[in-house]
PDB file of C-alpha atoms in Angstrom:
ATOM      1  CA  UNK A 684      21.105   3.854 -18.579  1.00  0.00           C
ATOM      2  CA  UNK A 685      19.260   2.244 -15.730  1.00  0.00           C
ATOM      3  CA  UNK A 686      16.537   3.167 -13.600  1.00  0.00           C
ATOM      4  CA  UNK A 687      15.423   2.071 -10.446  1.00  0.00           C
ATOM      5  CA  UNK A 688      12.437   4.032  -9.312  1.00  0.00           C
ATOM      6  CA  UNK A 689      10.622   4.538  -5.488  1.00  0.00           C
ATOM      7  CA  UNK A 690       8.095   6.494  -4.207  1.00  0.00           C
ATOM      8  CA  UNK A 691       6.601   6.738  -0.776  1.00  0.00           C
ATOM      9  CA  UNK A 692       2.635   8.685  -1.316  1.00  0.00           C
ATOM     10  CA  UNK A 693       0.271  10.291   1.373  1.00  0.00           C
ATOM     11  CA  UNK A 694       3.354  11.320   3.465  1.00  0.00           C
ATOM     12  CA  UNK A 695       1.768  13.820   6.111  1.00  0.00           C
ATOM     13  CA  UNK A 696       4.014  16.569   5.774  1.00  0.00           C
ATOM     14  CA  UNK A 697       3.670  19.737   3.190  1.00  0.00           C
ATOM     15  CA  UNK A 698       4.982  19.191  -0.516  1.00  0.00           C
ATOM     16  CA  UNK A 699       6.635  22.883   0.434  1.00  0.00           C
ATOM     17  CA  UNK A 700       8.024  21.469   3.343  1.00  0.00           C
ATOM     18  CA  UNK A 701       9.572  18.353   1.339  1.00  0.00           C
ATOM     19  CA  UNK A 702      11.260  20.465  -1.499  1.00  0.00           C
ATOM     20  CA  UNK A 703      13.302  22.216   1.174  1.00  0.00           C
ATOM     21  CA  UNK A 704      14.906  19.109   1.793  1.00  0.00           C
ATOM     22  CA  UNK A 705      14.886  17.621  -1.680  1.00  0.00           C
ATOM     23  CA  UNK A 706      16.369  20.449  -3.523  1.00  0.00           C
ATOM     24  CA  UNK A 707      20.138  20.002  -1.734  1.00  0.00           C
ATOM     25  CA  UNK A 708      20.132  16.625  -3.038  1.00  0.00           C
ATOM     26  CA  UNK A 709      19.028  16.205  -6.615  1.00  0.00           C
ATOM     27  CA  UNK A 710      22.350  15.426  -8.173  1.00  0.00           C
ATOM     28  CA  UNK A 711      24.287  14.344  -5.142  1.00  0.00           C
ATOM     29  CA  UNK A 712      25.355   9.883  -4.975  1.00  0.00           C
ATOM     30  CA  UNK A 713      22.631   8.203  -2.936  1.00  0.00           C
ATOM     31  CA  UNK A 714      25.214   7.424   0.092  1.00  0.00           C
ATOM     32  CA  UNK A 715      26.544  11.511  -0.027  1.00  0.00           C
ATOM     33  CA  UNK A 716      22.629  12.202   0.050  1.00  0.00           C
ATOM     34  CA  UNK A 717      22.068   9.953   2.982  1.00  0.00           C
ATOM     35  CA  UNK A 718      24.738  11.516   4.626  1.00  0.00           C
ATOM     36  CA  UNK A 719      23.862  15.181   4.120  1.00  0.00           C
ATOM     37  CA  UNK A 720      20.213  14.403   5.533  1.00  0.00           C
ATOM     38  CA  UNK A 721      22.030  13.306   8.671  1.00  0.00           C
ATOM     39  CA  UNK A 722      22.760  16.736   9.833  1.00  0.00           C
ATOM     40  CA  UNK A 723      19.670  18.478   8.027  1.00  0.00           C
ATOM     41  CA  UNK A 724      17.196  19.989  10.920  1.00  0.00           C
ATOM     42  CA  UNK A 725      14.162  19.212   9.113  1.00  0.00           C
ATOM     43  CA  UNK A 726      10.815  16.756   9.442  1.00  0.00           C
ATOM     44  CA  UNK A 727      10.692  16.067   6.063  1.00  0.00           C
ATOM     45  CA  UNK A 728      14.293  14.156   6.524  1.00  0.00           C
ATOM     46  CA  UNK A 729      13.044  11.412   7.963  1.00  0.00           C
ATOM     47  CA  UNK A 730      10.400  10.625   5.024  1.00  0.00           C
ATOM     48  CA  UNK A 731      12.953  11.386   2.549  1.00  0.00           C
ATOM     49  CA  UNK A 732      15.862   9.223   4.394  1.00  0.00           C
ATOM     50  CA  UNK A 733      13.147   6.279   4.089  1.00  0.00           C
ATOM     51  CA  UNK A 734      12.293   6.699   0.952  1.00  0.00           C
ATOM     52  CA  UNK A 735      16.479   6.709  -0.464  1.00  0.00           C
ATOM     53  CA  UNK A 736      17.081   3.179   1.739  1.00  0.00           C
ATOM     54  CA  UNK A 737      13.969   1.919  -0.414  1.00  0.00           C
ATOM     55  CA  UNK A 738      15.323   2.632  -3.859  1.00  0.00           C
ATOM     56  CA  UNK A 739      18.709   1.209  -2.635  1.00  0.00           C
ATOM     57  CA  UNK A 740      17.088  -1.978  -1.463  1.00  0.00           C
ATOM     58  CA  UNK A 741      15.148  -2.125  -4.657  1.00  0.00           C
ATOM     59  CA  UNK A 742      18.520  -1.523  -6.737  1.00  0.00           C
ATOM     60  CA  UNK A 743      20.519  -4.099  -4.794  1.00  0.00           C
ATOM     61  CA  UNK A 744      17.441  -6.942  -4.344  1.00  0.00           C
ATOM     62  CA  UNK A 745      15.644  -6.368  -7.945  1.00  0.00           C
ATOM     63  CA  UNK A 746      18.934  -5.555 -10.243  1.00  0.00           C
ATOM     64  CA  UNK A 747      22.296  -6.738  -8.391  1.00  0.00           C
ATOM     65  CA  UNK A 748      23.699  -2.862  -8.509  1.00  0.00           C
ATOM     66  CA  UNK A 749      26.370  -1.834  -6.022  1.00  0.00           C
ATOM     67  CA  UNK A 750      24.626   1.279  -3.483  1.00  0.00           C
ATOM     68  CA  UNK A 751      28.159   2.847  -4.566  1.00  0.00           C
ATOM     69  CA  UNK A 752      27.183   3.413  -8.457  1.00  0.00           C
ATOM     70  CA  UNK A 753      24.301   5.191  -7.939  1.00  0.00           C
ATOM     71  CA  UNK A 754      22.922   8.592  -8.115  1.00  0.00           C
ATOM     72  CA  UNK A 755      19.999  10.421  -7.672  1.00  0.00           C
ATOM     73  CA  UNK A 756      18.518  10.942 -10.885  1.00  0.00           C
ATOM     74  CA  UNK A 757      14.843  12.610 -10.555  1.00  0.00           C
ATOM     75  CA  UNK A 758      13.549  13.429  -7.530  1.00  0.00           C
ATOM     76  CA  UNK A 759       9.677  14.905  -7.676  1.00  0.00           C
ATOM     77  CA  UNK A 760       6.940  15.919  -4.946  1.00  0.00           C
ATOM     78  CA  UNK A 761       2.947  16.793  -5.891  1.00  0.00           C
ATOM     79  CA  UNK A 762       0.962  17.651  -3.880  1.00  0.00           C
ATOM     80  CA  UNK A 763      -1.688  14.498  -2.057  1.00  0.00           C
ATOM     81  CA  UNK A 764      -5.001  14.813  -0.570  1.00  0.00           C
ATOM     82  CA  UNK A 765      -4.905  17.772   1.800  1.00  0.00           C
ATOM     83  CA  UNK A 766      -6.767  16.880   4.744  1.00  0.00           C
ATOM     84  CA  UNK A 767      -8.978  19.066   6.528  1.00  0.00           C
ATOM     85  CA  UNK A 768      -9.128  19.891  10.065  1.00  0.00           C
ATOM     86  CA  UNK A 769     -11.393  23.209  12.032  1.00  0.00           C
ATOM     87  CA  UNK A 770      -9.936  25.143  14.702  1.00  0.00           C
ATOM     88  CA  UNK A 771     -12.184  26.809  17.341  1.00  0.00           C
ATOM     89  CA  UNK A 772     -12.339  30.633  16.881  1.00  0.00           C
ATOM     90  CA  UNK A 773     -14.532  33.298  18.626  1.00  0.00           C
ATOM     91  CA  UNK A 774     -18.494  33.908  18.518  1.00  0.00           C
ATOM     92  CA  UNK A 775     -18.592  29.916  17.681  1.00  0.00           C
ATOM     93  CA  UNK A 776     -17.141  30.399  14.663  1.00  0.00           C
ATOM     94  CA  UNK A 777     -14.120  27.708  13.256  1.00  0.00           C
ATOM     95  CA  UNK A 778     -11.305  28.396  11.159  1.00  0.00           C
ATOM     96  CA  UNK A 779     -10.371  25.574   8.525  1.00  0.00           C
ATOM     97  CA  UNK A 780      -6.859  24.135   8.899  1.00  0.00           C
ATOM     98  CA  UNK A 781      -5.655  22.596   5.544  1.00  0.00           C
ATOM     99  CA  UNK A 782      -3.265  19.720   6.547  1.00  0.00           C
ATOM    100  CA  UNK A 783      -1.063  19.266   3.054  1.00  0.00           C
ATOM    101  CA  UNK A 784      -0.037  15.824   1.934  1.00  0.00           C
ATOM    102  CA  UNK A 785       2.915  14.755  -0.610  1.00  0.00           C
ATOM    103  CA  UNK A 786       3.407  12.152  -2.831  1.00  0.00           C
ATOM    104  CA  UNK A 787       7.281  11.768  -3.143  1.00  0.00           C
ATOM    105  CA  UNK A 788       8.726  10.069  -6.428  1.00  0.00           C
ATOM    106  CA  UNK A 789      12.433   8.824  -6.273  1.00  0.00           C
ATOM    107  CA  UNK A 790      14.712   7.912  -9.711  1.00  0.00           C
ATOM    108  CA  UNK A 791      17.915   6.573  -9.360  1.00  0.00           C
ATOM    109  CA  UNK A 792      20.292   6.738 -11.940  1.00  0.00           C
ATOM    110  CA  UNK A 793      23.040   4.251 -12.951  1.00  0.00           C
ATOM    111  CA  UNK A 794      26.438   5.370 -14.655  1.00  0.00           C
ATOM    112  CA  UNK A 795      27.471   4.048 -18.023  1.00  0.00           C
ATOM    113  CA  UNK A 796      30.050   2.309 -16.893  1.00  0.00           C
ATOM    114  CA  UNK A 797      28.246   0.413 -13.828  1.00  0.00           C
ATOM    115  CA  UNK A 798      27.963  -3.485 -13.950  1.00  0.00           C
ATOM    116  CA  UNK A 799      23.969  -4.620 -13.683  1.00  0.00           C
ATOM    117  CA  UNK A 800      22.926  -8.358 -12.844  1.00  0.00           C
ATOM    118  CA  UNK A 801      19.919  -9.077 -14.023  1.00  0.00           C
ATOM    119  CA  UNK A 802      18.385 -12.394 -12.546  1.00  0.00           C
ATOM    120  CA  UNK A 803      17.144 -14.943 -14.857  1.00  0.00           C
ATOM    121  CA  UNK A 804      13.985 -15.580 -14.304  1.00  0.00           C
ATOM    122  CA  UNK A 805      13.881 -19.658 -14.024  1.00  0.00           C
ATOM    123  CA  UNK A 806      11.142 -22.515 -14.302  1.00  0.00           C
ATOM    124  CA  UNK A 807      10.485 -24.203 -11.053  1.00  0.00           C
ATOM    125  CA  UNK A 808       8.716 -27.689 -11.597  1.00  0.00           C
ATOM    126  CA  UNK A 809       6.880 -29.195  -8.464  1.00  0.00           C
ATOM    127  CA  UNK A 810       8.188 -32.885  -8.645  1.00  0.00           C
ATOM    128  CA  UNK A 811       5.491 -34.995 -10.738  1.00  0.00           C
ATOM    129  CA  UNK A 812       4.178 -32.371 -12.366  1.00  0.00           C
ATOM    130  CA  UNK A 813       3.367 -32.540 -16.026  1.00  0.00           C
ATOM    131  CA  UNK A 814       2.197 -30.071 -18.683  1.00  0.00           C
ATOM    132  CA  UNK A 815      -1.381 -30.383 -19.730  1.00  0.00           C
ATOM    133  CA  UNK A 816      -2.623 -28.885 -22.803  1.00  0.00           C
ATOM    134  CA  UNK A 817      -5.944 -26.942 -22.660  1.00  0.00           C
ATOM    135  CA  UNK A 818      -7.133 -29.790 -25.683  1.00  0.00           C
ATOM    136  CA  UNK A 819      -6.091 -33.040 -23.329  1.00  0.00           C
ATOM    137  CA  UNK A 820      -8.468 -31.480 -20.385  1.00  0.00           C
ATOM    138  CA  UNK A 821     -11.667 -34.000 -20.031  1.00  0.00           C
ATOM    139  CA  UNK A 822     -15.091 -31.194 -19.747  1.00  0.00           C
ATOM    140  CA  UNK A 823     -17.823 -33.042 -17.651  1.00  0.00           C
ATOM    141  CA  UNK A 824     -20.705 -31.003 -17.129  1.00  0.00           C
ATOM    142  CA  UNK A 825     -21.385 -29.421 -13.824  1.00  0.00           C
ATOM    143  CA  UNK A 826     -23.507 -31.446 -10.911  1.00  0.00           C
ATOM    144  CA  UNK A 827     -25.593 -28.444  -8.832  1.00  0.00           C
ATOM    145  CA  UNK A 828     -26.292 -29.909  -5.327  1.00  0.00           C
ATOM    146  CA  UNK A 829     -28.279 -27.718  -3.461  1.00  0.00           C
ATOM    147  CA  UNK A 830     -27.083 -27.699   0.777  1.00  0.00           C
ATOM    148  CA  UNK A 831     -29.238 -24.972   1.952  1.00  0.00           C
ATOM    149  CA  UNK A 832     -33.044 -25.987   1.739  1.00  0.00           C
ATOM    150  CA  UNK A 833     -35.722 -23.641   1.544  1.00  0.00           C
ATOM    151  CA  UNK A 834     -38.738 -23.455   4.226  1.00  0.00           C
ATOM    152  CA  UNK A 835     -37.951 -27.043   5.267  1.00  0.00           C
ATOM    153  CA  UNK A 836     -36.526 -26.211   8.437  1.00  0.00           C
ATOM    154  CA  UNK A 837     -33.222 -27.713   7.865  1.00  0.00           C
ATOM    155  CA  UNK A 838     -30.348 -25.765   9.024  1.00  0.00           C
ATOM    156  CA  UNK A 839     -28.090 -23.879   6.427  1.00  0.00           C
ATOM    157  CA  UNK A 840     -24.866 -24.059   8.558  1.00  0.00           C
ATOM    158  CA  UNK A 841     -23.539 -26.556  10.891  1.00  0.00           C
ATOM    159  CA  UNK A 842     -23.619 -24.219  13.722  1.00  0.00           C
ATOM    160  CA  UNK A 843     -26.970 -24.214  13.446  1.00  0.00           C
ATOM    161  CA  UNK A 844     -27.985 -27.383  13.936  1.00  0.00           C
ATOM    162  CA  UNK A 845     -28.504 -27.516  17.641  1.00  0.00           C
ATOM    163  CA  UNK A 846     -30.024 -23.703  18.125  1.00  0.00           C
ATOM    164  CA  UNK A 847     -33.861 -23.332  18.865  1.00  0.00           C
ATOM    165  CA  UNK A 848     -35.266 -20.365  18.024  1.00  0.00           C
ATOM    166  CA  UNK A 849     -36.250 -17.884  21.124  1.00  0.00           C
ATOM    167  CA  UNK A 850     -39.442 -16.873  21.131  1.00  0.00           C
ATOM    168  CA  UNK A 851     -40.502 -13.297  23.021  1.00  0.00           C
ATOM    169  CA  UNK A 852     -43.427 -14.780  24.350  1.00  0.00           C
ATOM    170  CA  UNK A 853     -45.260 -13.056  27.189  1.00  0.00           C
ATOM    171  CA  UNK A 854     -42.872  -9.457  26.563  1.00  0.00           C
ATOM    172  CA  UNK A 855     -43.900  -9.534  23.156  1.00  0.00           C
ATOM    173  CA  UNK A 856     -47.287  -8.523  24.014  1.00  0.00           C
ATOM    174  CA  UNK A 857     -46.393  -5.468  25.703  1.00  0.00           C
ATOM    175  CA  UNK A 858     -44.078  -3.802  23.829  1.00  0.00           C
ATOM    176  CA  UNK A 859     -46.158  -4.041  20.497  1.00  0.00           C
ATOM    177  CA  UNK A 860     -48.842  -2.273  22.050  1.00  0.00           C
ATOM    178  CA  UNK A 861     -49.680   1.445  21.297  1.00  0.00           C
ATOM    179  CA  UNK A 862     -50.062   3.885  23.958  1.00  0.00           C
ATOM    180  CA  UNK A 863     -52.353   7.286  23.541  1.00  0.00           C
TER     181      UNK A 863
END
């Protein structure tokens, strides 16, 4: 049986939050699950929605399978990086806010009796190009040629070339001078 796998990671919403959601459809055809997440009152539908159109797109761009044949196979959240935030509380104390991430994973499943296209993966030749063997390749040692010079006073970069350097002159006296 084939899978065709998706995940979204660091999605700012709670993996407790997530499961809510996830739990109605683990089992359900991709297009019912869509469907059901339509009329689902919760924030974590709109992560989840994106993240079912992605395997889809994978299934139908990477393996030629109809959005029909599918199913939702595996569906897992863990927990990401929780982020932390303080909250201003009285006598100038602050209250830590943990701000949970999720890192959805998404498998869709294929039935038995599906068709799958796999592409052939073919050679593309730029016209005029040959094959070269790593024996026919000519070695000719390395020439080093030096463009920045040392204390010279020859510019490194173009850009360079027509800058003077400013001198501080008279205001460089003053402000090297120690007061007390």
């Amino acid at each position: 049986m084939t899978e065709v796998w998706a995940s979204a990671r660091f999605v700012h919403i709670s993996p407790k939050k997530v499961r809510l959601v996830i739990n109605q459809l683990k089992g359900l055809t991709a297009l019912a699950a869509l469907d059901l997440l339509r009329f689902t009152r919760k924030s974590s539908v709109l992560p989840v929605a994106k993240l079912i159109n992605s395997a889809l797109a994978n299934a139908e761009h990477n393996f030629q399978i109809d959005k029909d044949d599918l199913f939702i196979k595996k569906f897992l959240v863990n927990a990401g990086p929780v982020i932390k935030r303080f909250r201003p509380r009285a006598h100038g104390r602050a209250a830590a806010i943990r701000k949970g991430t999720s890192h959805i994973e998404l498998v869709l499943g294929v039935p038995p009796g599906a068709k799958i296209k796999i592409a052939e993966i073919k050679e593309v030749k730029a016209p005029g190009a040959k094959i070269v063997k790593p024996d026919e390749i000519k070695k000719e040692p390395l020439k080093i040629t030096s463009q920045a010079k040392s204390d010279t006073g020859s510019p490194r970069f173009a850009g360079e070339a027509g800058k003077k350097e400013k001198s501080r002159g008279f205001l460089k006296g003053f402000f090297q001078r120690k007061t007390g």
